[in-house]
Tab-separated table of C-alpha atoms in Angstrom:
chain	number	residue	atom	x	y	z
A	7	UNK	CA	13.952	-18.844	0.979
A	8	UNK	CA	15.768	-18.238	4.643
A	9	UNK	CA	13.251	-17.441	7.180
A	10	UNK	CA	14.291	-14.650	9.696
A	11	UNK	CA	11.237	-12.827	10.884
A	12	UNK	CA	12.726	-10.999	13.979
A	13	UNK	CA	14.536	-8.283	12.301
A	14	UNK	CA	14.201	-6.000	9.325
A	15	UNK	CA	16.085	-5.419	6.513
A	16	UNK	CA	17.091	-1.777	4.531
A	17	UNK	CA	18.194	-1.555	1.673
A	18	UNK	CA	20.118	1.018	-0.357
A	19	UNK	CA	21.186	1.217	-3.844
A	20	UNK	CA	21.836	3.879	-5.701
A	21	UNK	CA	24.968	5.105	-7.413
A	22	UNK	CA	28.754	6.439	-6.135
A	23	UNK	CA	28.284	9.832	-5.963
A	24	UNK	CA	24.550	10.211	-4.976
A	25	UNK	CA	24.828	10.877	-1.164
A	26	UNK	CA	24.338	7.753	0.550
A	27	UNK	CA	27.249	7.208	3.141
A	28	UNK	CA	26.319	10.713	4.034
A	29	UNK	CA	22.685	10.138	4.156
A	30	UNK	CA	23.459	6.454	6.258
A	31	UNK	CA	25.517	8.874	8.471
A	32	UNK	CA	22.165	10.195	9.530
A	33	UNK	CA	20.728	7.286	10.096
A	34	UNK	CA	23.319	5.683	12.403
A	35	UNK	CA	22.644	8.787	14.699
A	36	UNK	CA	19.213	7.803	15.130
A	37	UNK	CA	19.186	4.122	15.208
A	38	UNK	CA	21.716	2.315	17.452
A	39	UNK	CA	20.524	-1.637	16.923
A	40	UNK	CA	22.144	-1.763	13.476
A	41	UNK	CA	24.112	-3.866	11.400
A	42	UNK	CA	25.625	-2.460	8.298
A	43	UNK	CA	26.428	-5.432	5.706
A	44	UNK	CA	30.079	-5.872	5.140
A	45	UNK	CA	31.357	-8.415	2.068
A	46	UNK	CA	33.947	-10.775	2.414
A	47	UNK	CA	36.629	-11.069	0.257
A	48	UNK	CA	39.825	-13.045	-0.574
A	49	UNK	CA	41.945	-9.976	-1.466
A	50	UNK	CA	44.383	-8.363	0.265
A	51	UNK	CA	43.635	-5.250	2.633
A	52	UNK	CA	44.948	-2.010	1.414
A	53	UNK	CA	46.705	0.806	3.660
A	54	UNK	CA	44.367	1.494	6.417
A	55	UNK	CA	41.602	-1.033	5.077
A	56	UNK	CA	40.593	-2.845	8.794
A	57	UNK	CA	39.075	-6.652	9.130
A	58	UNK	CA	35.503	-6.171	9.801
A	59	UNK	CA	34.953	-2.750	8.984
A	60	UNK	CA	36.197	-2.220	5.388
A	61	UNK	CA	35.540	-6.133	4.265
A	62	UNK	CA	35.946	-9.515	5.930
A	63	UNK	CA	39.546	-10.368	4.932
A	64	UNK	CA	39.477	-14.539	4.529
A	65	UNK	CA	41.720	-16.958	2.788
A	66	UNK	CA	40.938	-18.389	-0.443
A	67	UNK	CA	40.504	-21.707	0.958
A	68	UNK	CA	37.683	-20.350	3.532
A	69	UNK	CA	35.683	-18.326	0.960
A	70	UNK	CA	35.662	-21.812	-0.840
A	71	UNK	CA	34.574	-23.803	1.797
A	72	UNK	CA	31.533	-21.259	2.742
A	73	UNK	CA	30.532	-21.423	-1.229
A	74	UNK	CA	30.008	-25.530	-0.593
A	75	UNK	CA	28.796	-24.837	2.971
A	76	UNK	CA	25.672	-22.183	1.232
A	77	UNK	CA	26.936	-19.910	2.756
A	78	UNK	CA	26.534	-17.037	0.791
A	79	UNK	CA	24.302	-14.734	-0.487
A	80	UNK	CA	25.543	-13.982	-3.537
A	81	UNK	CA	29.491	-13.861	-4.462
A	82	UNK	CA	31.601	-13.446	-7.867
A	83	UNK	CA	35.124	-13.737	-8.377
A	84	UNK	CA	36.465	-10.803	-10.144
A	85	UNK	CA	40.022	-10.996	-11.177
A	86	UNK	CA	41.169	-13.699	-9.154
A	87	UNK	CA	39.838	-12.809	-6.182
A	88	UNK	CA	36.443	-13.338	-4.348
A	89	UNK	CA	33.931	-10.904	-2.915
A	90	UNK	CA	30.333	-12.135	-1.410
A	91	UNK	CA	27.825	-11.410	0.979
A	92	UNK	CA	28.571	-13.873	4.238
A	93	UNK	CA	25.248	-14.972	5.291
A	94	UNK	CA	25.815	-15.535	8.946
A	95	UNK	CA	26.612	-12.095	10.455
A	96	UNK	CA	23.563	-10.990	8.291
A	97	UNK	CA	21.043	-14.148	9.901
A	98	UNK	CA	22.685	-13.430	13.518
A	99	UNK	CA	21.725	-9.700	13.586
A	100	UNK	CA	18.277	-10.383	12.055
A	101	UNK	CA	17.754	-12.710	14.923
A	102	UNK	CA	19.117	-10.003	17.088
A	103	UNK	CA	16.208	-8.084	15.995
A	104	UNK	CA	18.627	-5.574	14.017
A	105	UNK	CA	18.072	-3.817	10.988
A	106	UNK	CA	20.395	-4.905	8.418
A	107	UNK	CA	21.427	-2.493	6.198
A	108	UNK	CA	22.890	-3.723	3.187
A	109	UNK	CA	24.442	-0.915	0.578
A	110	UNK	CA	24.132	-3.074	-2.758
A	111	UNK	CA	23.556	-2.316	-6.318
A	112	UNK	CA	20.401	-3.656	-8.620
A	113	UNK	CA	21.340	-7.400	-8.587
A	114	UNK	CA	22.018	-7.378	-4.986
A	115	UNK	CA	18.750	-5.838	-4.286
A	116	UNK	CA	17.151	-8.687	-6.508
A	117	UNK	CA	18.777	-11.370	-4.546
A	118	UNK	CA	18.079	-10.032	-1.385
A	119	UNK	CA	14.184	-10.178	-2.560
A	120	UNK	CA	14.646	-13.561	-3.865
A	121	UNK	CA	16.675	-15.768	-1.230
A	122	UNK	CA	16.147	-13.948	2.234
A	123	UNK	CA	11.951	-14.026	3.755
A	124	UNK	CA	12.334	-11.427	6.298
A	125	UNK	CA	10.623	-7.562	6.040
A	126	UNK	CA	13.004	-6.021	3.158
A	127	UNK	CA	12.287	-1.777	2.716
A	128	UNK	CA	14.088	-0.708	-0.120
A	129	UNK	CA	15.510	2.565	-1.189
A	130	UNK	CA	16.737	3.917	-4.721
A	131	UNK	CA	18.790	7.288	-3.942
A	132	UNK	CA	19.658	9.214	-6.910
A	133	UNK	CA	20.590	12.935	-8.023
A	134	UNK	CA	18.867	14.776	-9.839
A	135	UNK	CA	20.423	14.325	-12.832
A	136	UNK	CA	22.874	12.823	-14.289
A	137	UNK	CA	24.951	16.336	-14.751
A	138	UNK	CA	24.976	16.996	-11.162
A	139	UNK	CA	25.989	13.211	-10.755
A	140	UNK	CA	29.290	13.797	-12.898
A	141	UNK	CA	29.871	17.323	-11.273
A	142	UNK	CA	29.914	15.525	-7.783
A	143	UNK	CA	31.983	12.499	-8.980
A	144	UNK	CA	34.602	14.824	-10.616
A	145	UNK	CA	34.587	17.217	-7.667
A	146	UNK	CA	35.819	14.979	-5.097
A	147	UNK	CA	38.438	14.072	-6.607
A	148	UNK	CA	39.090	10.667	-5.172
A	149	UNK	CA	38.506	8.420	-8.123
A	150	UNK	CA	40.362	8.233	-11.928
A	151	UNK	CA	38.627	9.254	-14.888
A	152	UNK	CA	38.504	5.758	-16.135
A	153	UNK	CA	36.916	5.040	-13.072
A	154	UNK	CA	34.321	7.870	-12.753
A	155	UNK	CA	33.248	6.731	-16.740
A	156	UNK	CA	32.575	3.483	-15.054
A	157	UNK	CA	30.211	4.862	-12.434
A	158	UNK	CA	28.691	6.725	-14.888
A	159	UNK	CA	27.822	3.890	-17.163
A	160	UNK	CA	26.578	1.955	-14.042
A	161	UNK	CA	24.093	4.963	-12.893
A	162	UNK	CA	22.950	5.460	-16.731
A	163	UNK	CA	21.476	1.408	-16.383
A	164	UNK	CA	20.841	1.212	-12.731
A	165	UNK	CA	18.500	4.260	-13.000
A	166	UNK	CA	16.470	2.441	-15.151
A	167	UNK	CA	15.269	-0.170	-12.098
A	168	UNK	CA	13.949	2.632	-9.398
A	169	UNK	CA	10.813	1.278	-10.072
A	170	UNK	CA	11.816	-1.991	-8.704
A	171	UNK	CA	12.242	-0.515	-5.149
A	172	UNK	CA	9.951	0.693	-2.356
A	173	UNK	CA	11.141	4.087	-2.229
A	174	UNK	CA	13.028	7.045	-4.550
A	175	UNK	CA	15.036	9.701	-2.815
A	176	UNK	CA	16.150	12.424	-5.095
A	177	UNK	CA	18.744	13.566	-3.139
A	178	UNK	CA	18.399	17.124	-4.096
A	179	UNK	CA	18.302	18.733	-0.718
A	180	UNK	CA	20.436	16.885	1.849
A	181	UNK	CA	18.225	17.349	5.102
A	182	UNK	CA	15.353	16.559	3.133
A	183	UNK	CA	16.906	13.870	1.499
A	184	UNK	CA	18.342	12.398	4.978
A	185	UNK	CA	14.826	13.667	7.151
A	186	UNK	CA	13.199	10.807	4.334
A	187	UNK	CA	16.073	8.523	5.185
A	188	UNK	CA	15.829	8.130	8.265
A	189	UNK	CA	12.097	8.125	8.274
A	190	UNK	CA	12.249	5.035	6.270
A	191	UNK	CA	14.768	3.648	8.234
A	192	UNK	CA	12.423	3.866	11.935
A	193	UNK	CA	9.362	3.364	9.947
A	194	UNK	CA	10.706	0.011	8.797
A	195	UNK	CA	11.062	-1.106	12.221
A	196	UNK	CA	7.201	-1.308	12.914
A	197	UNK	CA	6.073	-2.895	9.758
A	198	UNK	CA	2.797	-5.027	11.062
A	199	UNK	CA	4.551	-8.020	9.765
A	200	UNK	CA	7.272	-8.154	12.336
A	201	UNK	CA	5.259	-8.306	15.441
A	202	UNK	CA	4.328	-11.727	17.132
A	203	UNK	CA	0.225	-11.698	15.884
A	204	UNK	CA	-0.627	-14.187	18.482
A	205	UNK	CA	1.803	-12.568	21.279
A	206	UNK	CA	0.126	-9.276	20.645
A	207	UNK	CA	-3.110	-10.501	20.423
A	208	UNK	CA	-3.197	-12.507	23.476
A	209	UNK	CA	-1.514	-9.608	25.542
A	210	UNK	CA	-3.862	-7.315	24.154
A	211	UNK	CA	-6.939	-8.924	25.157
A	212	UNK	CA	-5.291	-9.478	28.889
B	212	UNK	CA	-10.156	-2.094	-9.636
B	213	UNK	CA	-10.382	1.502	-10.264
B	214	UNK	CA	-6.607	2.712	-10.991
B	215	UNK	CA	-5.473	6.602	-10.090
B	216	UNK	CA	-1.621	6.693	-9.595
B	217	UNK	CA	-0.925	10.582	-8.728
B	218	UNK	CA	-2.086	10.827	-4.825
B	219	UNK	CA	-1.801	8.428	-2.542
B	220	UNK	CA	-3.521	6.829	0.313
B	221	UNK	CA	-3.543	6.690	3.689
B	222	UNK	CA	-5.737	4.437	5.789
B	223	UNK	CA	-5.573	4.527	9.405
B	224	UNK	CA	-8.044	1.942	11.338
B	225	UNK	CA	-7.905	0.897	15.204
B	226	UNK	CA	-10.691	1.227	17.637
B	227	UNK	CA	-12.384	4.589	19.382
B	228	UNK	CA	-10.151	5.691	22.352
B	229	UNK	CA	-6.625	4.413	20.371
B	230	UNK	CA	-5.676	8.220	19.694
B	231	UNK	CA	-6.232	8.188	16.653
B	232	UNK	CA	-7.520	12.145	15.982
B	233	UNK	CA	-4.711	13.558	18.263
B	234	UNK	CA	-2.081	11.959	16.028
B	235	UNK	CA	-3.934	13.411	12.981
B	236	UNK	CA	-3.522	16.276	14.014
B	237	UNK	CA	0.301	15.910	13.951
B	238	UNK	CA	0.103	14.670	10.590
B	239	UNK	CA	-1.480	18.076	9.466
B	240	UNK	CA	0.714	20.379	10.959
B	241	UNK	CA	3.134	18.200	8.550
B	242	UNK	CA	1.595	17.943	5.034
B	243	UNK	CA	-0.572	21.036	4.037
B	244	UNK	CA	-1.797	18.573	0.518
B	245	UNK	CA	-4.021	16.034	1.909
B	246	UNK	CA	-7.434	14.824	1.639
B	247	UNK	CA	-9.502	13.711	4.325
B	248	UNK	CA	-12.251	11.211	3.480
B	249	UNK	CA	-15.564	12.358	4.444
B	250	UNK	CA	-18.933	10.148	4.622
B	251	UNK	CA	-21.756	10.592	3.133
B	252	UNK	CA	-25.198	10.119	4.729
B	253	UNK	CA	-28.582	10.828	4.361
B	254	UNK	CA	-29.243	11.436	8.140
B	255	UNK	CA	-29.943	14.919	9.412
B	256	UNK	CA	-27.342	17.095	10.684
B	257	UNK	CA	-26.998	17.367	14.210
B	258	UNK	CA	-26.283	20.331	16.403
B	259	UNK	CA	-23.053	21.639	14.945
B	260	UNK	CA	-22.614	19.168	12.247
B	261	UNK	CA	-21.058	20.728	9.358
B	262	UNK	CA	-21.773	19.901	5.651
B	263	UNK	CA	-18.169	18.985	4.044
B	264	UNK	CA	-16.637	19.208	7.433
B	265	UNK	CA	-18.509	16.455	9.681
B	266	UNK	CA	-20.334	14.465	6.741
B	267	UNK	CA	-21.423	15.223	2.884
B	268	UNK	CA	-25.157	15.345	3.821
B	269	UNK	CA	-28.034	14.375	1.036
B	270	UNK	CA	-30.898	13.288	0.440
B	271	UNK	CA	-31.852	9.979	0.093
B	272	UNK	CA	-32.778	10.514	-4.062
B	273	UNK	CA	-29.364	11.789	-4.225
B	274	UNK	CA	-27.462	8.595	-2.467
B	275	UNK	CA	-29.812	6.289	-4.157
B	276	UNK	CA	-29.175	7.988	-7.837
B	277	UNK	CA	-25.419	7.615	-6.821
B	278	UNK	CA	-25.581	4.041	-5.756
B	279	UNK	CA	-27.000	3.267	-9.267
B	280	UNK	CA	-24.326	5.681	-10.595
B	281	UNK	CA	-21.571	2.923	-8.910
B	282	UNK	CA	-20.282	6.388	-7.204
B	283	UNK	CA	-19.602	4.808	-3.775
B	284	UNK	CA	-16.751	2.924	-2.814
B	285	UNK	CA	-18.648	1.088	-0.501
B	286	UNK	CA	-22.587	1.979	1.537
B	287	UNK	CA	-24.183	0.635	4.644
B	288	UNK	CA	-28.096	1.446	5.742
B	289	UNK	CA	-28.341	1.621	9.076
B	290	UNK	CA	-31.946	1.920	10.848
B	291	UNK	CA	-33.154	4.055	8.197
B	292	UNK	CA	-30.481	5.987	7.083
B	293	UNK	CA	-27.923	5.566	4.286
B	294	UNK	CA	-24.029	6.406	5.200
B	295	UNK	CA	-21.354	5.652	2.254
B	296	UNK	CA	-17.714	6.797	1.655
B	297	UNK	CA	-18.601	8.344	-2.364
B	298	UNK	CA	-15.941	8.389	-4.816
B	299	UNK	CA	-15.882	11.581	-6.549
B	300	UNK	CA	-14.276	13.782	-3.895
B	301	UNK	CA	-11.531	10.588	-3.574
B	302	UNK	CA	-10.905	10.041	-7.401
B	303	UNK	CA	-10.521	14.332	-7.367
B	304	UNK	CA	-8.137	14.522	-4.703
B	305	UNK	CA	-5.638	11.719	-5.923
B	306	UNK	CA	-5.685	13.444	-9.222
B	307	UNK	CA	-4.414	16.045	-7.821
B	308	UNK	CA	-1.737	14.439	-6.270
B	309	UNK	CA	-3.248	14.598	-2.737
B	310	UNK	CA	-2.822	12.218	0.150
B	311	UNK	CA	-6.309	10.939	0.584
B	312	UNK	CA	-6.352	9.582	4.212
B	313	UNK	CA	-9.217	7.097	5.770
B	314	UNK	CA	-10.156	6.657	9.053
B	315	UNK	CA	-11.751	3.448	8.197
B	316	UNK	CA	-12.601	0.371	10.070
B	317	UNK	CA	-11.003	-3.239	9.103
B	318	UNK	CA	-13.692	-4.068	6.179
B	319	UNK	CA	-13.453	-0.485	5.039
B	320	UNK	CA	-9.773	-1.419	4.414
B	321	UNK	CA	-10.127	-4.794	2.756
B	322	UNK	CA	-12.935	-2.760	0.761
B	323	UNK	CA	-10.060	-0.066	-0.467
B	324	UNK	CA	-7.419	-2.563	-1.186
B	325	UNK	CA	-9.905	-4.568	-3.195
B	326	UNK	CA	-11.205	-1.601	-5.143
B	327	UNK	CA	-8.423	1.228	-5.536
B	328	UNK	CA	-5.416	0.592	-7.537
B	329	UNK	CA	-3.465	3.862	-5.983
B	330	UNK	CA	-0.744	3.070	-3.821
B	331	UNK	CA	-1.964	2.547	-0.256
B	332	UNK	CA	-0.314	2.605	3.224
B	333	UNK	CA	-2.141	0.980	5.912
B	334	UNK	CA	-2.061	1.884	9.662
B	335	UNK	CA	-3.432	-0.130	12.731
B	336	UNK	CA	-3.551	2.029	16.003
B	337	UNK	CA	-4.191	0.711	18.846
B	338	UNK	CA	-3.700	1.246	23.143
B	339	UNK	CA	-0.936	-1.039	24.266
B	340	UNK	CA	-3.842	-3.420	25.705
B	341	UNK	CA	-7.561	-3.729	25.974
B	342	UNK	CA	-7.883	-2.317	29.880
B	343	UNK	CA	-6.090	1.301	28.828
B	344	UNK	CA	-8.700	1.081	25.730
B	345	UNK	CA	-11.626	0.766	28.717
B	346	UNK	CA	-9.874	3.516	30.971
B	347	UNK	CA	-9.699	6.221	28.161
B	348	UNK	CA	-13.475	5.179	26.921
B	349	UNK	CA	-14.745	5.842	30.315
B	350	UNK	CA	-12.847	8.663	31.106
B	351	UNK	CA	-13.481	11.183	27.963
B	352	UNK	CA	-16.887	10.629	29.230
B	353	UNK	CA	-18.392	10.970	25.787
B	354	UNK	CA	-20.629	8.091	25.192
B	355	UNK	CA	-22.659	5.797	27.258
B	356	UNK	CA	-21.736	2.491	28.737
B	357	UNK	CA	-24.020	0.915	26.221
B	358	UNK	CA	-21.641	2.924	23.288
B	359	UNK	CA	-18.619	1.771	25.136
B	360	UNK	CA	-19.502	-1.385	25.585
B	361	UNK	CA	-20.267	-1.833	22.094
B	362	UNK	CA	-16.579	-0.225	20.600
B	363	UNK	CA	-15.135	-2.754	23.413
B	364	UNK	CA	-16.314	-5.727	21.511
B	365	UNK	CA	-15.276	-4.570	18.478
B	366	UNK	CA	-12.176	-3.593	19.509
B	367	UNK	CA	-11.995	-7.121	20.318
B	368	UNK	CA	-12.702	-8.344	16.735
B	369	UNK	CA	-10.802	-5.898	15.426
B	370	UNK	CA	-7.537	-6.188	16.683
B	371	UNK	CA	-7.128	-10.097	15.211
B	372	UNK	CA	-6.834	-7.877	11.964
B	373	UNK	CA	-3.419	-6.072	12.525
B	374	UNK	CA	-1.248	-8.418	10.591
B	375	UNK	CA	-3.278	-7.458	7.266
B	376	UNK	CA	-1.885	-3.690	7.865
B	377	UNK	CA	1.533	-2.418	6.774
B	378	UNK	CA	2.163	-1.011	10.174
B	379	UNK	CA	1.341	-1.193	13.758
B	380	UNK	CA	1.651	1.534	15.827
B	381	UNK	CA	1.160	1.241	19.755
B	382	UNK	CA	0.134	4.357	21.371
B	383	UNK	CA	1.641	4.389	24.364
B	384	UNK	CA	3.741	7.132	24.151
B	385	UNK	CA	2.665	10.255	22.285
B	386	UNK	CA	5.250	11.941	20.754
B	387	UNK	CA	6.970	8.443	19.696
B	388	UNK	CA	3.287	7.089	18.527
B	389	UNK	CA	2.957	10.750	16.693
B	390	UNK	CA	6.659	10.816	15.321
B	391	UNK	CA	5.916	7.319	13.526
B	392	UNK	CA	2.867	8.320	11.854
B	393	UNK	CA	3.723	11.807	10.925
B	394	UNK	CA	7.026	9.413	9.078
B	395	UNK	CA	4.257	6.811	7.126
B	396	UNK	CA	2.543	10.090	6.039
B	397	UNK	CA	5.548	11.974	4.884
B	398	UNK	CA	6.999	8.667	3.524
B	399	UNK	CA	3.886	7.196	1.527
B	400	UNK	CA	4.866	10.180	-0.754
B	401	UNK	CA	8.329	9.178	-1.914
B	402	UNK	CA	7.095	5.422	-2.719
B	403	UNK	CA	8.745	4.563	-6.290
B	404	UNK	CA	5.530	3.454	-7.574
B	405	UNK	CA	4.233	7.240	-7.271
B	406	UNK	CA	6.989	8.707	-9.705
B	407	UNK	CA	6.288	8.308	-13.479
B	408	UNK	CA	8.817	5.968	-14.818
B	409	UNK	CA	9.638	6.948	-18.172
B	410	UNK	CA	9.763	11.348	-17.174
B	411	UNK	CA	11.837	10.315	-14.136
B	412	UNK	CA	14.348	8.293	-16.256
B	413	UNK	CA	14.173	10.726	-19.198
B	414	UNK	CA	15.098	13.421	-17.339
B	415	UNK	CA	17.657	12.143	-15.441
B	416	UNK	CA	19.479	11.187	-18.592
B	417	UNK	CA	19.611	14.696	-20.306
């Protein structure tokens, strides 16, 4: 386990189509000392993709050497590229005292649990349904068919593993939905756990 | 451990003077479906003490038949008088899917964990340090120096407990100190663990 009590860490899984970028949007207005988790990969950036906004763009021979160095969370090489989690941004914002929002999917939020000690609040956002997940994947029109049947097939198991989280959104009403968000989000920042007992103790008492 | 899933609970614990009743008050202009925990005692009532509104008041047949009956969650005789936190009105209120929330000291909590299997949020309020704690005692001019002197000490005691809490909230400022609370409350009602697994996933599917 790596030990970073300073910070916190959110997380938020849940799948394409259920609201979360919007509902994050909500969050970032309220909380400024932030990180959002970004992978790294060894892929090319698309049209308009930027280096450390959209991904970490590295060479092949980097990603390698972080694998030997540990330094990963978790990573898979799909195709023949890489994608991971870099563990240093994430350990230097926790020591920053950030929150760390990571938007990851079941396994992610596993891993999280399993390799990183620090205060983890999680978050399963979901529709309703899963009609009024396939109306809003279809309606936006962004991804192919083959695609959306994809996300679909995800949702259909991922659903099954709210119960692993903290919290369920059902992001039926969006100011609801985002008014729960961002509660979670400030709450999470004064979990008991993350204050210095014998700091606050001894300042208490003088 | 006895095990009611609906409601939810709500524990708030820090010493006498840590605003603890003004920030309730926030939290019920915010959720019209909780449950406040009531005592039970066998004491007379005093000038303007309500029965159901300041304690359940019986007599002492009736809390000793109910001790035998297992019906508290936990009883103390003081001098000559019996004071106990019963279980009924609890056990009734979760099944209805009610917030049940304590104002409980430290033991009260451990004795909650130990004995409810409902999912429970814990709160620790306290002043930002032990000398605002003495100002506000002595200036709501409520109880004697012997009182004060006496929720000083355990105030004292007390505050070594904070880590075993899921939050710590400092009341220092108000609004802030209110805004987090009336969050836990509002929050402790989305936790995954409340939603019924196999509805939830059912549903979402068709």
């Amino acid at each position: 386990m790596i030990s970073e009590k300073k910070g916190a860490i959110l997380i938020l899984s849940g799948p394409s189509g259920c609201g979360k970028s919007t509902l994050l949007k909500e969050v970032y207005k309220e909380i400024d000392d932030y990180y959002f988790s970004i992978s790294t990969t060894t892929r090319a950036p698309r049209v308009g993709e930027q280096n450390g906004v959209d991904y970490f763009f590295v060479s092949k021979e980097e990603f390698e050497e972080d694998i030997k160095n540990d330094g990963f969370l978790e990573y898979a090489k799909v195709h023949d590229n890489y994608y991971g989690t870099s563990l240093k941004p994430i350990m230097k914002a926790l020591k920053e005292g950030k929150l760390v929002i990571f938007d990851i999917d079941v396994q992610g939020h596993e891993i999280v649990r399993k390799k990183l000690d620090s205060i983890v609040t999680s978050v399963f956002i979901t529709t309703p349904n899963l009609n009024i997940l396939k109306d809003r994947l279809t309606s936006r029109d962004t991804d192919s068919s083959e695609i959306i049947e994809k996300r679909i097939k995800n949702a259909k198991t991922e659903v099954e593993y709210f119960d692993t989280y903290d919290y369920l959104i059902i992001n039926d009403n969006l100011e609801l939905a985002a008014k729960q968000l961002v509660s979670i989000a400030n709450i999470t920042r004064i979990k008991a756990k993350l204050f210095d007992k014998e700091k606050i103790v001894s300042n208490w008492l003088n």
